[in-house]
Amino acid sequence: AIVLIETGLRREAAAAGQGGARGPVRRTVGRSLLRNPLLVAPALGALVPSLGLALPAPVETFLKLLGGAASPCALVALGLFLAQKRRRQSGQGRVAGLLVGLKLAAHPLLAYGLGRYLFDLPPLLLHVAVLMAALPTGTGPFMLAEFYRREADLTATVVLVSTVLAVLTVSGYLATL
């Protein structure tokens, strides 16, 4: 998703003749990806243990506290964004409805079909896969949309509506078990 967003941004900049789009799109996208904290942080986090390095205890404690705060901070940011007054764009409700329907209905059905017929999962793993697919849209897409200033309003709406409706869909699935 990040590669597609970066590529689209660079192509838009190149089409508009902006100075930030110097060089081929591949090169500018590559540089952007190397500076993107959403990619650099996990890569560095994986590098430390793979090299057999250990972090000092205070640093490890700080990073664990910081990591534990990420999800609540994302939820607070989403809540603050939803609390703002904003103009609705025409057709946004239909698009949000389509995305929520795909997430809460089509995604679990796809997971069930693939798990049962293609991968022949045992029943417990199949139900876990379907339940994971039936969960609402998380805050990750909202954070990406806000970071790149693209469709954050639509994404926030999808997160909110899918979270409310997932109470029904997940409960309904669990009731059928």
mmCIF file of C-alpha atoms in Angstrom:
data_model
loop_
_atom_site.group_PDB
_atom_site.id
_atom_site.type_symbol
_atom_site.label_atom_id
_atom_site.label_comp_id
_atom_site.label_asym_id
_atom_site.label_seq_id
_atom_site.Cartn_x
_atom_site.Cartn_y
_atom_site.Cartn_z
ATOM 1 C CA ALA A 1 0.000 0.000 0.000
ATOM 2 C CA ILE A 2 2.797 2.396 0.876
ATOM 3 C CA VAL A 3 4.555 1.750 -2.446
ATOM 4 C CA LEU A 4 1.327 2.428 -4.353
ATOM 5 C CA ILE A 5 0.672 5.636 -2.393
ATOM 6 C CA GLU A 6 4.226 6.886 -2.886
ATOM 7 C CA THR A 7 4.115 6.051 -6.599
ATOM 8 C CA GLY A 8 0.816 7.893 -7.016
ATOM 9 C CA LEU A 9 2.125 10.940 -5.159
ATOM 10 C CA ARG A 10 5.282 11.065 -7.278
ATOM 11 C CA ARG A 11 3.321 10.707 -10.509
ATOM 12 C CA GLU A 12 0.950 13.488 -9.431
ATOM 13 C CA ALA A 13 3.919 15.705 -8.602
ATOM 14 C CA ALA A 14 5.541 14.924 -11.963
ATOM 15 C CA ALA A 15 2.296 15.657 -13.839
ATOM 16 C CA ALA A 16 1.932 18.959 -11.999
ATOM 17 C CA GLY A 17 5.559 19.853 -12.791
ATOM 18 C CA GLN A 18 6.496 20.259 -9.135
ATOM 19 C CA GLY A 19 10.144 20.301 -8.150
ATOM 20 C CA GLY A 20 9.755 17.384 -5.720
ATOM 21 C CA ALA A 21 9.378 14.955 -8.633
ATOM 22 C CA ARG A 22 12.957 15.080 -9.960
ATOM 23 C CA GLY A 23 14.280 11.936 -11.553
ATOM 24 C CA PRO A 24 12.480 8.739 -12.458
ATOM 25 C CA VAL A 25 9.482 7.793 -10.353
ATOM 26 C CA ARG A 26 11.218 4.576 -9.241
ATOM 27 C CA ARG A 27 14.157 6.451 -7.769
ATOM 28 C CA THR A 28 12.076 9.079 -5.973
ATOM 29 C CA VAL A 29 9.723 6.420 -4.611
ATOM 30 C CA GLY A 30 12.710 4.370 -3.418
ATOM 31 C CA ARG A 31 14.164 7.375 -1.600
ATOM 32 C CA SER A 32 10.793 8.133 -0.014
ATOM 33 C CA LEU A 33 10.457 4.543 1.165
ATOM 34 C CA LEU A 34 13.925 4.634 2.742
ATOM 35 C CA ARG A 35 12.880 7.744 4.717
ATOM 36 C CA ASN A 36 9.394 6.522 5.632
ATOM 37 C CA PRO A 37 9.156 5.921 9.408
ATOM 38 C CA LEU A 38 6.383 3.353 8.858
ATOM 39 C CA LEU A 39 8.917 1.151 7.049
ATOM 40 C CA VAL A 40 12.218 2.148 8.643
ATOM 41 C CA ALA A 41 11.160 1.556 12.267
ATOM 42 C CA PRO A 42 10.077 -2.096 11.831
ATOM 43 C CA ALA A 43 13.137 -2.812 9.681
ATOM 44 C CA LEU A 44 15.471 -1.440 12.338
ATOM 45 C CA GLY A 45 13.498 -3.275 15.014
ATOM 46 C CA ALA A 46 13.996 -6.565 13.165
ATOM 47 C CA LEU A 47 17.659 -5.823 12.522
ATOM 48 C CA VAL A 48 18.645 -5.574 16.194
ATOM 49 C CA PRO A 49 17.721 -9.133 17.271
ATOM 50 C CA SER A 50 18.778 -10.640 13.940
ATOM 51 C CA LEU A 51 22.302 -9.302 14.534
ATOM 52 C CA GLY A 52 22.271 -10.769 18.042
ATOM 53 C CA LEU A 53 22.371 -7.346 19.649
ATOM 54 C CA ALA A 54 20.707 -6.630 22.975
ATOM 55 C CA LEU A 55 19.296 -3.300 23.993
ATOM 56 C CA PRO A 56 20.125 -1.851 27.402
ATOM 57 C CA ALA A 57 17.301 -2.542 29.873
ATOM 58 C CA PRO A 58 16.207 1.123 30.198
ATOM 59 C CA VAL A 59 16.028 1.508 26.414
ATOM 60 C CA GLU A 60 14.060 -1.737 26.085
ATOM 61 C CA THR A 61 11.629 -0.643 28.818
ATOM 62 C CA PHE A 62 11.135 2.740 27.154
ATOM 63 C CA LEU A 63 10.504 1.151 23.759
ATOM 64 C CA LYS A 64 8.004 -1.328 25.238
ATOM 65 C CA LEU A 65 6.107 1.546 26.867
ATOM 66 C CA LEU A 66 6.201 3.502 23.627
ATOM 67 C CA GLY A 67 4.990 0.498 21.627
ATOM 68 C CA GLY A 68 2.181 -0.112 24.100
ATOM 69 C CA ALA A 69 1.021 3.472 23.671
ATOM 70 C CA ALA A 70 0.835 3.308 19.860
ATOM 71 C CA SER A 71 -2.630 1.770 19.535
ATOM 72 C CA PRO A 72 -4.300 3.969 22.173
ATOM 73 C CA CYS A 73 -2.712 7.051 20.595
ATOM 74 C CA ALA A 74 -4.000 6.015 17.177
ATOM 75 C CA LEU A 75 -7.492 5.565 18.622
ATOM 76 C CA VAL A 76 -7.348 8.984 20.309
ATOM 77 C CA ALA A 77 -6.186 10.570 17.041
ATOM 78 C CA LEU A 78 -9.033 8.859 15.213
ATOM 79 C CA GLY A 79 -11.524 10.034 17.828
ATOM 80 C CA LEU A 80 -10.260 13.603 17.619
ATOM 81 C CA PHE A 81 -10.465 13.469 13.846
ATOM 82 C CA LEU A 82 -14.043 12.179 13.980
ATOM 83 C CA ALA A 83 -14.993 14.907 16.472
ATOM 84 C CA GLN A 84 -13.957 17.686 14.051
ATOM 85 C CA LYS A 85 -16.558 19.372 11.926
ATOM 86 C CA ARG A 86 -15.978 18.484 8.307
ATOM 87 C CA ARG A 87 -17.805 18.760 5.014
ATOM 88 C CA ARG A 88 -19.160 15.539 3.612
ATOM 89 C CA GLN A 89 -18.252 14.860 0.021
ATOM 90 C CA SER A 90 -20.970 13.587 -2.275
ATOM 91 C CA GLY A 91 -20.981 9.835 -2.707
ATOM 92 C CA GLN A 92 -18.765 9.280 0.319
ATOM 93 C CA GLY A 93 -21.513 7.402 2.181
ATOM 94 C CA ARG A 94 -21.888 4.928 -0.684
ATOM 95 C CA VAL A 95 -18.160 4.341 -0.898
ATOM 96 C CA ALA A 96 -17.911 3.895 2.880
ATOM 97 C CA GLY A 97 -20.837 1.459 2.783
ATOM 98 C CA LEU A 98 -19.193 -0.521 0.014
ATOM 99 C CA LEU A 99 -15.876 -0.691 1.870
ATOM 100 C CA VAL A 100 -17.559 -1.705 5.133
ATOM 101 C CA GLY A 101 -19.567 -4.377 3.296
ATOM 102 C CA LEU A 102 -16.439 -5.734 1.668
ATOM 103 C CA LYS A 103 -14.605 -5.804 4.990
ATOM 104 C CA LEU A 104 -17.349 -7.322 7.136
ATOM 105 C CA ALA A 105 -18.999 -9.673 4.623
ATOM 106 C CA ALA A 106 -16.840 -10.357 1.565
ATOM 107 C CA HIS A 107 -13.541 -10.641 3.448
ATOM 108 C CA PRO A 108 -14.784 -13.294 5.922
ATOM 109 C CA LEU A 109 -16.503 -15.199 3.102
ATOM 110 C CA LEU A 110 -13.285 -15.137 1.097
ATOM 111 C CA ALA A 111 -11.306 -16.307 4.133
ATOM 112 C CA TYR A 112 -13.804 -19.124 4.666
ATOM 113 C CA GLY A 113 -13.712 -20.207 1.027
ATOM 114 C CA LEU A 114 -9.929 -20.133 0.808
ATOM 115 C CA GLY A 115 -9.449 -21.764 4.195
ATOM 116 C CA ARG A 116 -11.919 -24.556 3.589
ATOM 117 C CA TYR A 117 -11.540 -25.354 -0.094
ATOM 118 C CA LEU A 118 -8.040 -24.243 -1.072
ATOM 119 C CA PHE A 119 -6.001 -24.734 2.097
ATOM 120 C CA ASP A 120 -8.187 -27.423 3.729
ATOM 121 C CA LEU A 121 -7.691 -25.941 7.200
ATOM 122 C CA PRO A 122 -8.805 -27.872 10.272
ATOM 123 C CA PRO A 123 -12.030 -26.461 11.785
ATOM 124 C CA LEU A 124 -10.351 -24.528 14.614
ATOM 125 C CA LEU A 125 -7.897 -22.773 12.293
ATOM 126 C CA LEU A 126 -10.665 -22.101 9.782
ATOM 127 C CA HIS A 127 -12.803 -20.388 12.429
ATOM 128 C CA VAL A 128 -9.839 -18.355 13.650
ATOM 129 C CA ALA A 129 -9.112 -17.209 10.087
ATOM 130 C CA VAL A 130 -12.747 -16.225 9.507
ATOM 131 C CA LEU A 131 -12.923 -14.386 12.836
ATOM 132 C CA MET A 132 -9.725 -12.493 12.054
ATOM 133 C CA ALA A 133 -11.132 -11.518 8.664
ATOM 134 C CA ALA A 134 -14.435 -10.469 10.282
ATOM 135 C CA LEU A 135 -12.764 -7.953 12.586
ATOM 136 C CA PRO A 136 -13.414 -4.291 11.825
ATOM 137 C CA THR A 137 -11.053 -2.073 9.874
ATOM 138 C CA GLY A 138 -8.184 -1.144 12.182
ATOM 139 C CA THR A 139 -6.509 2.190 12.742
ATOM 140 C CA GLY A 140 -3.600 1.390 10.390
ATOM 141 C CA PRO A 141 -5.411 2.537 7.244
ATOM 142 C CA PHE A 142 -6.481 5.730 9.022
ATOM 143 C CA MET A 143 -2.902 6.434 10.104
ATOM 144 C CA LEU A 144 -1.696 5.953 6.528
ATOM 145 C CA ALA A 145 -4.476 8.161 5.150
ATOM 146 C CA GLU A 146 -3.717 10.891 7.667
ATOM 147 C CA PHE A 147 0.059 10.612 7.158
ATOM 148 C CA TYR A 148 -0.315 11.010 3.396
ATOM 149 C CA ARG A 149 -3.260 13.447 3.573
ATOM 150 C CA ARG A 150 -5.402 11.156 1.423
ATOM 151 C CA GLU A 151 -9.050 10.273 2.165
ATOM 152 C CA ALA A 152 -8.647 10.429 5.950
ATOM 153 C CA ASP A 153 -12.320 11.393 6.317
ATOM 154 C CA LEU A 154 -13.511 8.371 4.356
ATOM 155 C CA THR A 155 -11.096 6.069 6.172
ATOM 156 C CA ALA A 156 -12.187 7.354 9.592
ATOM 157 C CA THR A 157 -15.820 6.770 8.648
ATOM 158 C CA VAL A 158 -15.058 3.221 7.521
ATOM 159 C CA VAL A 159 -13.178 2.487 10.769
ATOM 160 C CA LEU A 160 -16.042 3.843 12.884
ATOM 161 C CA VAL A 161 -18.908 2.156 11.006
ATOM 162 C CA SER A 162 -17.106 -1.173 10.647
ATOM 163 C CA THR A 163 -16.285 -1.160 14.360
ATOM 164 C CA VAL A 164 -19.925 -0.592 15.317
ATOM 165 C CA LEU A 165 -21.281 -3.148 12.840
ATOM 166 C CA ALA A 166 -18.618 -5.743 13.644
ATOM 167 C CA VAL A 167 -20.268 -6.202 17.016
ATOM 168 C CA LEU A 168 -23.210 -7.672 15.107
ATOM 169 C CA THR A 169 -21.309 -9.583 12.439
ATOM 170 C CA VAL A 170 -18.749 -11.172 14.776
ATOM 171 C CA SER A 171 -21.467 -12.014 17.309
ATOM 172 C CA GLY A 172 -23.569 -13.503 14.523
ATOM 173 C CA TYR A 173 -20.689 -15.645 13.325
ATOM 174 C CA LEU A 174 -19.901 -16.820 16.833
ATOM 175 C CA ALA A 175 -23.574 -17.677 17.394
ATOM 176 C CA THR A 176 -23.510 -19.965 14.336
ATOM 177 C CA LEU A 177 -20.586 -21.984 15.708
#
